[in-house]
Coordinates of C-alpha atoms and ligand atoms in Angstrom, one line a residue:
M960 CA 0.0 0.0 0.0
K961 CA 2.8 2.3 0.9
V962 CA 4.4 1.8 -2.5
L963 CA 1.2 2.6 -4.3
T964 CA 0.8 5.9 -2.4
V965 CA 4.3 6.9 -3.4
V966 CA 3.6 6.2 -7.1
V967 CA 0.3 8.1 -7.0
T968 CA 2.0 11.1 -5.4
L969 CA 4.8 11.1 -8.0
V970 CA 2.3 11.1 -10.8
A971 CA 0.3 13.8 -9.2
I972 CA 3.4 16.0 -8.8
C973 CA 4.3 15.5 -12.5
A974 CA 0.8 16.5 -13.6
L975 CA 0.5 19.6 -11.5
S976 CA 1.8 23.0 -12.3
G977 CA 1.7 25.6 -9.4
G978 CA -0.9 23.4 -7.7
Q979 CA -3.1 23.5 -10.8
L980 CA -3.8 20.4 -12.9
L981 CA -2.2 20.6 -16.3
P982 CA -4.7 21.2 -19.1
N983 CA -6.3 18.3 -20.9
I984 CA -6.0 18.0 -24.6
V985 CA -8.4 16.6 -27.1
L986 CA -7.3 16.1 -30.7
I987 CA -9.9 15.4 -33.4
L988 CA -8.3 14.3 -36.6
T989 CA -10.4 13.8 -39.7
D990 CA -9.3 12.0 -42.9
D991 CA -8.9 13.8 -46.2
Q992 CA -10.9 16.9 -45.2
D993 CA -10.3 19.9 -47.4
D994 CA -10.2 23.5 -46.3
V995 CA -11.1 25.2 -49.5
L996 CA -13.8 23.1 -51.2
G997 CA -16.6 23.8 -48.7
S998 CA -16.2 20.7 -46.4
E999 CA -17.0 23.1 -43.5
T1000 CA -20.7 22.8 -44.5
G1001 CA -20.6 19.3 -42.9
I1002 CA -19.4 20.6 -39.5
P1003 CA -21.6 23.5 -38.4
K1004 CA -21.6 22.6 -34.7
T1005 CA -17.8 22.2 -34.7
K1006 CA -17.5 25.6 -36.2
E1007 CA -19.7 27.0 -33.5
L1008 CA -18.3 25.1 -30.5
I1009 CA -14.6 25.1 -31.4
G1010 CA -14.1 27.8 -34.1
K1011 CA -16.4 30.5 -32.8
Q1012 CA -15.4 29.8 -29.2
G1013 CA -11.7 29.5 -30.1
M1014 CA -9.3 30.4 -32.9
T1015 CA -9.6 29.5 -36.6
F1016 CA -6.4 29.3 -38.6
N1017 CA -6.4 30.5 -42.2
N1018 CA -3.0 29.0 -43.1
M1019 CA -2.6 25.5 -41.8
F1020 CA -0.5 23.3 -44.1
V1021 CA 0.5 19.6 -44.1
S1022 CA 4.1 18.4 -44.7
S1023 CA 2.7 15.9 -47.3
P1024 CA -0.7 15.7 -49.0
L1025 CA -1.0 11.9 -48.3
C1026 CA -2.4 10.1 -45.3
C1027 CA 0.5 8.0 -44.0
P1028 CA 3.3 10.5 -44.6
S1029 CA 1.2 13.3 -43.1
R1030 CA 0.1 11.2 -40.1
S1031 CA 3.7 10.1 -39.5
S1032 CA 4.6 13.8 -39.4
I1033 CA 1.8 14.5 -37.0
F1034 CA 3.0 11.9 -34.5
T1035 CA 6.8 12.5 -34.9
S1036 CA 6.6 16.3 -35.5
M1037 CA 9.2 15.7 -38.3
Y1038 CA 9.2 16.4 -42.0
V1039 CA 8.9 13.4 -44.3
H1040 CA 12.6 13.4 -45.2
N1041 CA 13.3 12.9 -41.5
H1042 CA 10.7 10.4 -40.4
K1043 CA 11.1 8.6 -43.8
G1044 CA 7.5 7.4 -44.0
V1045 CA 7.4 8.3 -47.7
N1046 CA 4.2 6.6 -48.8
N1047 CA 1.2 4.5 -47.7
S1048 CA 3.0 1.1 -47.9
I1049 CA 5.2 -0.8 -45.4
D1050 CA 8.1 -0.8 -47.9
G1051 CA 7.7 3.0 -47.9
N1052 CA 8.1 2.9 -44.1
C1053 CA 4.4 3.4 -43.3
N1054 CA 4.3 1.8 -39.8
S1055 CA 7.2 -0.4 -40.8
L1056 CA 9.1 -2.3 -38.2
S1057 CA 11.9 0.1 -38.6
W1058 CA 9.5 3.1 -38.1
Q1059 CA 8.1 1.3 -35.0
Q1060 CA 11.6 1.0 -33.6
T1061 CA 13.2 4.2 -34.6
R1062 CA 10.4 6.8 -34.8
E1063 CA 7.3 5.8 -32.9
P1064 CA 9.0 5.6 -29.5
Y1065 CA 10.0 9.3 -29.9
A1066 CA 6.6 10.5 -30.9
F1067 CA 4.8 13.2 -28.9
P1068 CA 2.3 10.8 -27.1
V1069 CA 5.3 9.2 -25.3
H1070 CA 6.4 12.6 -23.9
L1071 CA 2.8 13.4 -22.8
H1072 CA 2.6 10.1 -21.1
D1073 CA 6.0 10.7 -19.4
Q1074 CA 4.6 14.0 -18.2
G1075 CA 1.8 12.2 -16.3
Y1076 CA -1.0 12.3 -19.0
Q1077 CA -3.5 9.6 -19.3
T1078 CA -3.6 8.9 -23.0
F1079 CA -6.4 7.6 -25.2
F1080 CA -6.4 6.8 -28.9
A1081 CA -9.3 5.7 -31.1
G1082 CA -9.7 5.4 -34.9
K1083 CA -7.4 5.4 -37.9
Y1084 CA -3.7 5.4 -37.0
L1085 CA -1.3 4.7 -39.9
N1086 CA -2.6 3.1 -43.1
T1087 CA -0.8 -0.3 -42.6
Y1088 CA -1.4 -0.4 -38.8
A1089 CA -1.8 -4.0 -37.5
D1090 CA -0.7 -5.7 -40.8
P1091 CA 0.5 -9.2 -39.8
A1092 CA 3.9 -8.4 -41.3
V1093 CA 4.5 -5.6 -38.8
G1094 CA 3.2 -7.0 -35.5
G1095 CA -0.6 -7.4 -36.1
V1096 CA -3.1 -6.1 -33.6
K1097 CA -0.7 -7.0 -30.7
H1098 CA 1.4 -4.0 -31.5
V1099 CA 0.2 -1.1 -29.4
P1100 CA 2.4 2.0 -29.9
L1101 CA 4.3 3.2 -26.9
G1102 CA 2.8 6.0 -24.9
W1103 CA -0.9 5.1 -25.1
D1104 CA -2.8 3.9 -22.0
W1105 CA -6.0 3.2 -23.9
W1106 CA -5.7 2.0 -27.5
V1107 CA -8.5 1.5 -30.0
G1108 CA -6.6 1.3 -33.3
L1109 CA -8.3 0.7 -36.6
V1110 CA -6.7 -2.2 -38.6
G1111 CA -5.6 -0.7 -41.9
N1112 CA -7.0 2.2 -43.8
S1113 CA -10.3 4.0 -43.2
R1114 CA -13.6 2.1 -43.4
Y1115 CA -17.0 2.7 -41.9
Y1116 CA -18.2 -0.9 -41.6
N1117 CA -16.7 -4.3 -41.6
Y1118 CA -13.4 -3.6 -40.0
H1119 CA -11.2 -4.9 -37.1
L1120 CA -9.9 -2.9 -34.2
S1121 CA -7.0 -3.5 -31.9
V1122 CA -8.5 -2.9 -28.4
N1123 CA -5.5 -2.7 -26.1
G1124 CA -3.8 -5.2 -28.4
T1125 CA -6.8 -7.6 -28.7
D1126 CA -8.6 -8.1 -32.0
E1127 CA -12.2 -6.9 -32.1
A1128 CA -14.2 -7.6 -35.3
H1129 CA -17.0 -5.3 -36.5
G1130 CA -19.8 -5.9 -39.1
S1131 CA -22.3 -3.8 -40.8
V1132 CA -25.0 -3.0 -38.2
Y1133 CA -25.2 0.8 -37.8
E1134 CA -25.8 0.8 -34.0
D1135 CA -22.9 -1.6 -33.3
D1136 CA -20.4 -0.9 -36.0
Y1137 CA -20.5 2.6 -37.6
L1138 CA -16.9 3.5 -37.0
T1139 CA -17.2 7.2 -36.3
D1140 CA -19.9 6.5 -33.7
I1141 CA -17.8 3.7 -32.1
I1142 CA -14.9 6.1 -31.8
K1143 CA -17.2 8.5 -30.1
K1144 CA -18.6 5.8 -27.8
R1145 CA -15.1 4.7 -26.7
G1146 CA -14.0 8.3 -26.2
M1147 CA -17.0 8.8 -23.9
E1148 CA -16.1 5.8 -21.8
F1149 CA -12.6 7.1 -21.4
L1150 CA -13.9 10.6 -20.4
E1151 CA -16.3 9.1 -17.8
Q1152 CA -13.4 7.5 -16.1
Q1153 CA -11.3 10.6 -15.8
S1154 CA -10.9 11.9 -12.3
N1155 CA -9.1 15.1 -11.4
R1156 CA -5.9 13.2 -10.6
N1157 CA -4.3 13.2 -14.0
P1158 CA -4.6 15.4 -17.0
F1159 CA -5.5 13.5 -20.2
F1160 CA -4.8 13.5 -23.9
M1161 CA -7.5 12.0 -26.1
M1162 CA -7.2 11.5 -29.8
L1163 CA -10.3 10.8 -31.9
S1164 CA -9.2 9.9 -35.5
T1165 CA -12.2 9.5 -37.7
P1166 CA -12.5 7.7 -41.1
S1167 CA -14.6 10.6 -42.3
C1168 CA -14.5 12.0 -44.9
H1169 CA -12.2 9.4 -46.6
E1170 CA -13.5 7.0 -49.2
P1171 CA -15.6 4.8 -49.3
F1172 CA -17.6 7.9 -48.1
T1173 CA -20.3 5.9 -46.3
P1174 CA -22.7 8.1 -44.4
A1175 CA -24.7 7.1 -41.3
P1176 CA -28.2 6.0 -42.4
Q1177 CA -29.9 9.0 -40.8
Y1178 CA -27.8 11.3 -42.9
S1179 CA -27.8 9.4 -46.2
S1180 CA -30.1 11.9 -48.0
N1181 CA -28.9 15.2 -46.5
F1182 CA -27.5 17.9 -48.9
G1183 CA -29.6 16.5 -51.7
G1184 CA -29.3 19.5 -54.0
Y1185 CA -25.6 20.1 -53.4
V1186 CA -22.9 19.8 -56.1
A1187 CA -19.2 20.2 -55.8
P1188 CA -18.0 23.8 -56.1
R1189 CA -17.6 25.0 -59.7
N1190 CA -15.4 28.0 -58.8
G1191 CA -11.6 28.2 -58.6
S1192 CA -9.8 25.7 -60.8
Y1193 CA -12.7 23.3 -61.2
N1194 CA -12.8 22.0 -64.8
H1195 CA -9.9 24.3 -65.7
H1196 CA -7.6 23.0 -68.5
A1197 CA -4.1 23.1 -67.0
G1198 CA -2.0 23.2 -70.2
P1199 CA 1.7 23.7 -70.4
D1200 CA 1.9 25.6 -67.1
K1201 CA 1.6 22.3 -65.1
H1202 CA 3.8 19.2 -64.8
W1203 CA 3.1 16.0 -66.7
L1204 CA 0.6 14.3 -64.4
I1205 CA -1.8 17.3 -64.3
R1206 CA -1.6 17.6 -68.1
Q1207 CA -3.2 14.2 -68.4
A1208 CA -6.5 15.3 -67.0
I1209 CA -9.4 15.4 -69.4
T1210 CA -11.1 18.8 -69.9
P1211 CA -14.0 19.4 -70.0
I1212 CA -14.6 16.8 -67.3
P1213 CA -16.6 13.9 -68.7
D1214 CA -20.3 13.9 -67.6
D1215 CA -20.0 10.6 -65.7
T1216 CA -16.9 11.8 -63.8
A1217 CA -18.7 15.1 -62.9
Q1218 CA -21.6 13.2 -61.6
T1219 CA -19.4 10.9 -59.5
I1220 CA -17.6 14.0 -58.2
D1221 CA -20.9 15.5 -57.0
E1222 CA -22.0 12.3 -55.4
I1223 CA -18.6 12.1 -53.5
Y1224 CA -19.0 15.7 -52.5
R1225 CA -22.4 15.1 -50.9
D1226 CA -21.3 11.8 -49.3
R1227 CA -18.2 13.5 -47.8
L1228 CA -20.4 16.1 -46.2
R1229 CA -22.8 13.4 -44.9
T1230 CA -20.0 11.5 -43.3
L1231 CA -18.8 14.7 -41.6
L1232 CA -22.2 15.1 -39.9
S1233 CA -21.4 12.2 -37.7
V1234 CA -18.0 13.8 -36.8
D1235 CA -20.0 17.0 -36.0
D1236 CA -22.2 15.0 -33.6
M1237 CA -19.1 13.5 -32.0
V1238 CA -17.6 17.0 -31.4
E1239 CA -20.9 18.1 -29.8
D1240 CA -21.1 15.1 -27.5
V1241 CA -17.4 15.5 -26.5
Y1242 CA -18.0 19.2 -25.8
N1243 CA -21.2 18.5 -23.8
K1244 CA -19.5 15.7 -21.8
L1245 CA -16.5 18.0 -20.9
N1246 CA -19.0 20.7 -19.9
E1247 CA -21.0 18.4 -17.8
M1248 CA -17.8 17.2 -16.0
S1249 CA -16.7 20.8 -15.5
L1250 CA -13.6 20.1 -17.5
L1251 CA -14.2 22.5 -20.4
D1252 CA -12.3 25.4 -18.9
N1253 CA -9.1 23.3 -18.5
T1254 CA -9.2 21.5 -21.8
Y1255 CA -7.9 22.3 -25.3
I1256 CA -9.8 20.9 -28.2
I1257 CA -8.0 20.9 -31.5
F1258 CA -9.8 20.0 -34.8
T1259 CA -7.8 19.3 -38.0
S1260 CA -7.3 16.9 -40.9
D1261 CA -4.4 14.9 -42.3
N1262 CA -4.5 16.3 -45.8
G1263 CA -6.8 18.2 -48.2
Y1264 CA -8.7 16.9 -51.3
H1265 CA -9.6 17.8 -54.8
L1266 CA -12.8 17.2 -56.7
G1267 CA -12.4 18.3 -60.3
Q1268 CA -9.7 21.0 -59.7
F1269 CA -7.6 21.3 -62.9
S1270 CA -10.0 18.6 -64.1
M1271 CA -8.3 16.0 -61.9
P1272 CA -11.2 13.7 -60.9
W1273 CA -10.8 13.1 -57.1
D1274 CA -8.0 12.4 -54.7
K1275 CA -5.2 14.2 -52.9
R1276 CA -1.4 14.0 -53.5
Q1277 CA -1.1 17.2 -55.5
L1278 CA 1.1 20.2 -54.7
Y1279 CA -1.8 22.7 -55.0
E1280 CA -3.6 24.5 -52.1
F1281 CA -6.7 22.3 -52.2
D1282 CA -4.6 19.3 -51.3
I1283 CA -2.0 20.8 -48.9
R1284 CA -4.3 23.0 -46.8
V1285 CA -6.4 21.6 -44.0
P1286 CA -8.8 23.1 -41.4
L1287 CA -7.4 24.0 -38.0
M1288 CA -9.6 25.2 -35.1
V1289 CA -8.5 25.3 -31.4
R1290 CA -10.5 26.2 -28.3
G1291 CA -9.2 26.2 -24.7
P1292 CA -8.1 28.3 -21.8
G1293 CA -6.5 31.6 -22.7
I1294 CA -7.8 31.7 -26.3
T1295 CA -9.9 34.7 -27.2
P1296 CA -13.2 33.4 -28.7
G1297 CA -13.8 34.1 -32.3
K1298 CA -10.3 35.0 -33.3
T1299 CA -8.9 34.0 -36.7
S1300 CA -5.2 33.9 -37.4
D1301 CA -3.2 34.2 -40.6
V1302 CA 0.0 32.8 -38.9
P1303 CA 1.3 29.9 -41.0
V1304 CA 1.2 26.6 -39.1
M1305 CA 1.8 23.0 -40.0
N1306 CA 0.9 19.5 -38.9
I1307 CA 4.5 19.0 -37.5
D1308 CA 3.7 21.8 -35.1
L1309 CA 0.9 20.0 -33.3
G1310 CA 3.2 17.8 -31.2
P1311 CA 5.4 20.7 -30.0
T1312 CA 2.2 22.7 -29.2
F1313 CA 0.8 19.9 -27.1
L1314 CA 4.1 19.5 -25.3
D1315 CA 4.2 23.3 -24.7
I1316 CA 0.6 23.1 -23.3
A1317 CA 1.7 20.2 -21.1
Q1318 CA 4.7 22.3 -19.9
T1319 CA 7.3 19.8 -20.9
S1320 CA 10.3 20.4 -23.1
I1321 CA 10.2 20.0 -26.9
P1322 CA 12.9 17.5 -28.0
N1323 CA 15.4 19.0 -30.4
Y1324 CA 14.8 16.3 -33.0
M1325 CA 11.3 17.7 -33.7
D1326 CA 11.2 19.8 -36.8
G1327 CA 8.0 21.6 -35.8
I1328 CA 7.5 24.5 -33.3
S1329 CA 4.9 25.3 -30.8
F1330 CA 2.1 27.7 -31.9
K1331 CA 0.9 28.1 -28.3
P1332 CA 2.2 31.7 -28.3
T1333 CA -0.1 32.4 -31.3
L1334 CA -3.1 30.8 -29.4
M1335 CA -2.4 33.0 -26.4
S1336 CA -1.8 36.1 -28.4
N1337 CA -4.4 38.8 -29.1
S1338 CA -2.5 40.1 -32.1
D1339 CA -1.9 38.5 -35.4
S1340 CA 1.8 39.5 -35.4
Q1341 CA 3.0 36.3 -33.8
T1342 CA 4.7 35.0 -37.0
V1343 CA 7.0 32.2 -35.9
R1344 CA 7.8 30.7 -39.3
E1345 CA 7.7 32.0 -42.8
N1346 CA 9.1 29.1 -44.9
M1347 CA 7.4 25.7 -45.0
L1348 CA 8.2 22.5 -46.8
V1349 CA 5.8 20.1 -48.6
E1350 CA 7.2 16.8 -49.8
H1351 CA 5.6 14.0 -51.8
Y1352 CA 7.0 10.8 -53.2
G1353 CA 4.7 9.8 -56.1
E1354 CA 3.2 6.3 -55.6
H1355 CA 3.1 3.8 -58.5
V1356 CA 2.1 0.2 -59.0
V1357 CA 2.7 -2.4 -61.7
N1358 CA -0.9 -3.4 -62.4
I1359 CA -3.8 -1.0 -63.1
P1360 CA -6.7 -3.4 -63.1
N1361 CA -9.2 -1.1 -64.7
C1362 CA -6.8 0.2 -67.3
P1363 CA -4.6 -2.7 -68.5
Q1364 CA -3.0 -0.5 -71.1
L1365 CA -1.4 1.4 -68.2
H1366 CA 0.4 -1.5 -66.7
N1367 CA 4.1 -1.0 -65.9
Q1368 CA 4.1 2.7 -66.5
G1369 CA 4.6 3.9 -63.0
L1370 CA 1.0 5.1 -62.4
F1371 CA -1.5 4.8 -59.5
V1372 CA -5.1 5.6 -58.5
C1373 CA -6.5 5.6 -62.0
H1374 CA -10.3 6.4 -62.2
S1375 CA -12.7 5.9 -65.0
H1376 CA -11.4 7.2 -68.4
C1377 CA -8.0 6.1 -66.9
E1378 CA -7.2 9.4 -65.4
C1379 CA -4.4 8.7 -62.9
Q1380 CA -4.0 10.7 -59.7
D1381 CA -0.4 9.7 -59.0
S1382 CA 2.7 8.6 -60.8
W1383 CA 6.4 8.0 -60.1
N1384 CA 7.2 11.4 -61.4
N1385 CA 4.5 13.2 -59.3
T1386 CA 7.4 13.4 -56.8
Y1387 CA 8.2 16.9 -55.6
S1388 CA 9.3 19.3 -52.9
C1389 CA 7.8 22.7 -52.5
L1390 CA 8.7 25.8 -50.6
R1391 CA 5.6 27.6 -49.3
V1392 CA 6.3 31.1 -48.1
V1393 CA 3.6 32.9 -46.1
K1394 CA 4.4 36.3 -44.6
P1395 CA 3.0 39.7 -44.6
G1396 CA 3.3 41.0 -48.1
M1397 CA 4.4 37.7 -49.6
N1398 CA 2.5 34.5 -50.4
Y1399 CA 4.4 32.2 -52.7
K1400 CA 4.9 28.6 -53.7
Y1401 CA 8.0 27.3 -55.4
C1402 CA 8.0 23.6 -56.4
E1403 CA 10.6 21.4 -58.0
I1404 CA 9.1 18.2 -59.6
E1405 CA 11.5 15.3 -60.0
D1406 CA 10.3 14.2 -63.5
L1407 CA 12.1 13.9 -66.8
E1408 CA 11.6 17.6 -67.5
N1409 CA 12.8 18.9 -64.1
F1410 CA 9.6 20.8 -64.1
V1411 CA 9.3 23.9 -61.9
E1412 CA 6.0 25.5 -60.8
V1413 CA 5.9 29.0 -59.2
Y1414 CA 2.8 30.7 -58.0
D1415 CA 2.1 34.1 -56.5
L1416 CA -0.9 33.2 -54.3
A1417 CA -1.6 36.8 -53.4
K1418 CA -2.4 37.6 -57.0
D1419 CA -3.4 34.2 -58.2
P1420 CA -5.0 32.2 -55.4
H1421 CA -6.1 29.4 -57.7
E1422 CA -2.6 28.8 -59.1
F1423 CA -3.6 29.3 -62.8
V1424 CA -0.4 31.0 -63.9
N1425 CA 3.0 29.4 -63.5
L1426 CA 5.5 32.2 -63.1
R1427 CA 8.6 30.1 -63.7
N1428 CA 9.5 32.0 -66.8
S1429 CA 8.5 35.4 -65.6
T1430 CA 9.9 35.6 -62.0
D1431 CA 12.9 37.7 -61.3
Q1432 CA 16.0 35.4 -61.6
Q1433 CA 17.3 36.5 -58.2
L1434 CA 14.0 35.7 -56.5
L1435 CA 14.0 32.2 -58.2
T1436 CA 17.5 31.6 -57.0
T1437 CA 16.5 32.6 -53.4
F1438 CA 13.5 30.2 -53.5
K1439 CA 15.8 27.4 -54.8
Q1440 CA 18.3 28.0 -52.0
E1441 CA 15.6 28.1 -49.3
L1442 CA 14.0 25.0 -50.6
Y1443 CA 17.4 23.3 -50.6
K1444 CA 17.9 24.2 -46.9
L1445 CA 14.5 22.9 -45.9
V1446 CA 14.8 19.6 -47.9
H1447 CA 18.0 19.0 -45.9
C1448 CA 16.9 20.4 -42.5
S1449 CA 16.4 18.8 -39.2
G1450 CA 15.2 20.0 -35.8
S1451 CA 15.6 23.7 -35.1
G1452 CA 17.3 24.1 -38.5
C1453 CA 13.9 23.6 -40.1
V1454 CA 12.7 27.0 -38.9
T1455 CA 14.8 29.0 -41.3
P1456 CA 15.3 32.7 -40.8
P1457 CA 13.1 35.0 -42.8
I1458 CA 14.2 35.4 -46.5
K1459 CA 15.5 38.8 -47.4
Y1460 CA 14.1 40.0 -50.7
S1461 CA 15.7 42.7 -52.7
Ligands
NAG685 C1 -7.7 -0.7 -22.1 O1 -6.7 -0.3 -21.2 C2 -7.0 0.7 -20.2 C3 -5.8 1.0 -19.4 O2 -5.3 -0.1 -18.8 C4 -8.1 0.2 -19.4 O3 -8.5 1.2 -18.4 C5 -9.3 0.0 -20.3 O4 -10.4 -0.5 -19.6 C6 -8.9 -1.1 -21.4 N1 -10.0 -1.2 -22.3 C7 -10.6 -2.3 -22.6 C8 -11.8 -2.3 -23.5 O5 -10.3 -3.4 -22.0
NAG686 C1 -15.8 28.7 -53.9 O1 -16.8 29.5 -53.3 C2 -17.1 29.1 -52.0 C3 -18.4 29.9 -51.6 O2 -18.2 31.2 -51.8 C4 -15.9 29.4 -51.1 O3 -16.2 29.1 -49.7 C5 -14.8 28.6 -51.6 O4 -13.6 28.9 -50.8 C6 -14.5 28.8 -53.0 N1 -13.6 27.8 -53.5 C7 -12.5 28.1 -54.2 C8 -11.7 26.9 -54.5 O5 -12.3 29.2 -54.5
NAG687 C1 6.7 3.2 -51.5 O1 8.1 3.5 -51.3 C2 8.9 2.4 -51.5 C3 10.3 2.9 -51.1 O2 10.7 4.0 -51.9 C4 8.8 1.9 -52.9 O3 9.7 0.8 -53.0 C5 7.4 1.5 -53.2 O4 7.3 1.1 -54.5 C6 6.5 2.7 -52.9 N1 5.1 2.2 -53.0 C7 4.2 2.7 -53.9 C8 2.8 2.1 -53.9 O5 4.5 3.6 -54.7
NAG688 C1 6.1 10.8 -66.3 O1 5.8 9.4 -66.2 C2 5.0 8.9 -67.2 C3 4.6 7.5 -66.8 O2 5.7 6.7 -66.6 C4 5.7 9.0 -68.5 O3 4.9 8.5 -69.6 C5 6.0 10.4 -68.8 O4 6.8 10.6 -69.9 C6 6.8 11.0 -67.6 N1 6.9 12.5 -67.8 C7 7.9 13.2 -67.3 C8 7.9 14.6 -67.6 O5 8.7 12.7 -66.5
NAG689 C1 9.8 28.2 -69.6 O1 11.0 27.8 -69.1 C2 11.2 26.4 -69.3 C3 12.5 26.0 -68.6 O2 13.5 26.9 -68.7 C4 11.3 26.1 -70.8 O3 11.5 24.8 -71.1 C5 9.9 26.5 -71.4 O4 10.0 26.4 -72.8 C6 9.6 28.0 -71.1 N1 8.3 28.2 -71.5 C7 7.9 29.3 -72.1 C8 6.5 29.5 -72.5 O5 8.7 30.2 -72.4

């Protein structure tokens, strides 16, 4: 008994700061939710309860517009070239044994746990999670007390979970199996068991609004009259301004593709309605337990999405804003309700921000930085970073079942009309500069043409005009040098000093 008392006291000391319990943190991560195609229509309550009662970020970017690389960045707070999870496969280090041994034990949840946090995870982890080749459901990542990990990639029905390392099979009955609701239910069970002895970190990682876009039955006919937005670059013929993959898109978009795009748009919104319910229930539960005032709730996504932009049917993986921008809303103690911020932030900053909130040190191998100062600030001048890096390693497979003529050409995700959304040469790194008076993107594509794309987002928000031949040579050289620095950066070296422009 004596031993037990000592342990409890130690934990309590770790978790207290000046006699006050450290803040709780709830992270809600959606899958493939865009920030610029109107997905917010599916989350009205979230906007009200987190956005309007907290801070909404206008410039949140991901390190890679693909699930596993982006999620690996979220957990490790590293750019892709440092965590080395380059694609969605085990051989690309997505949840590989090597990743589990050399990256996962250093991820932010481990540090929160060390700081005395009770940690809970439910939903999609990394795309190849629990594959028999890499430990199966028995593998529970370090740092998590409660673990409800989805086996494999996003599904809504007919999936398996690893519940604390034990397999749990689910079928297709809405009440028992709809994954977003199961995540909510398990989250509620966790919350109900929280006392005031330890702070907690809870992560709810939904399949919404990833394919197969299956709505809950009660929402299956919402948004009946809605169609995907036609503004911006929808149905825009890219032409010679864009690199090879984008030039393959068919313009005008064929009727059947346009119809599918609209159906997907509606179904994505419908799946988000269940996420919106989850956010409301979490909020109400925290309120009921009088924990709201000491809890940060963060809402974001792993990457964006496109639905007809530059006539590309549907997917992510592209270097344009629709795929690399995601929503970010944060509410919690010290945040002025209703604020918006233009400060550029990234997915690699989430971990450092959580560690900052938890008042523990940020390890020097993390490439991201805390944006807690921005959350606490009443002015918008809290710019901590100007230069950001986006990296993508184009995925490709040998067989394209629906387009046999495309076998062995280095392509992937080919929809009807054989329009592919990825290729070996859709491999690129981009410098994204966001600062007062400057809003640029400079990308080097590793294809046979060494294609370069340059956009002035302030003048051309939809990235119609590639400025590679009309940008001042000195500016291009500066971009090239800054990109080079970021592609080779690690730790604090990834927050490069502001660029000086002539
Ligand atoms: C999972 O583990 C946690 C921590 O030990 C425990 O409190 C919880 O009840 C477990 N969940 C299930 C479903 O066994
Ligand atoms: C299209 O218009 C909607 C509604 O005005 C807006 O919210 C959205 O950001 C626009 N999308 C693009 C890509 O410009
Ligand atoms: C993932 O990356 C690995 C390592 O570069 C590569 O061998 C594999 O072909 C990639 N997978 C896909 C689907 O592109
Ligand atoms: C890109 O890859 C495709 C498929 O392998 C190939 O046909 C095309 O020539 C390549 N283009 C460039 C610019 O690399
Ligand atoms: C733009 O520059 C590239 C690379 O230098 C060149 O190949 C291309 O022909 C130029 N395009 C135009 C329209 O001048």
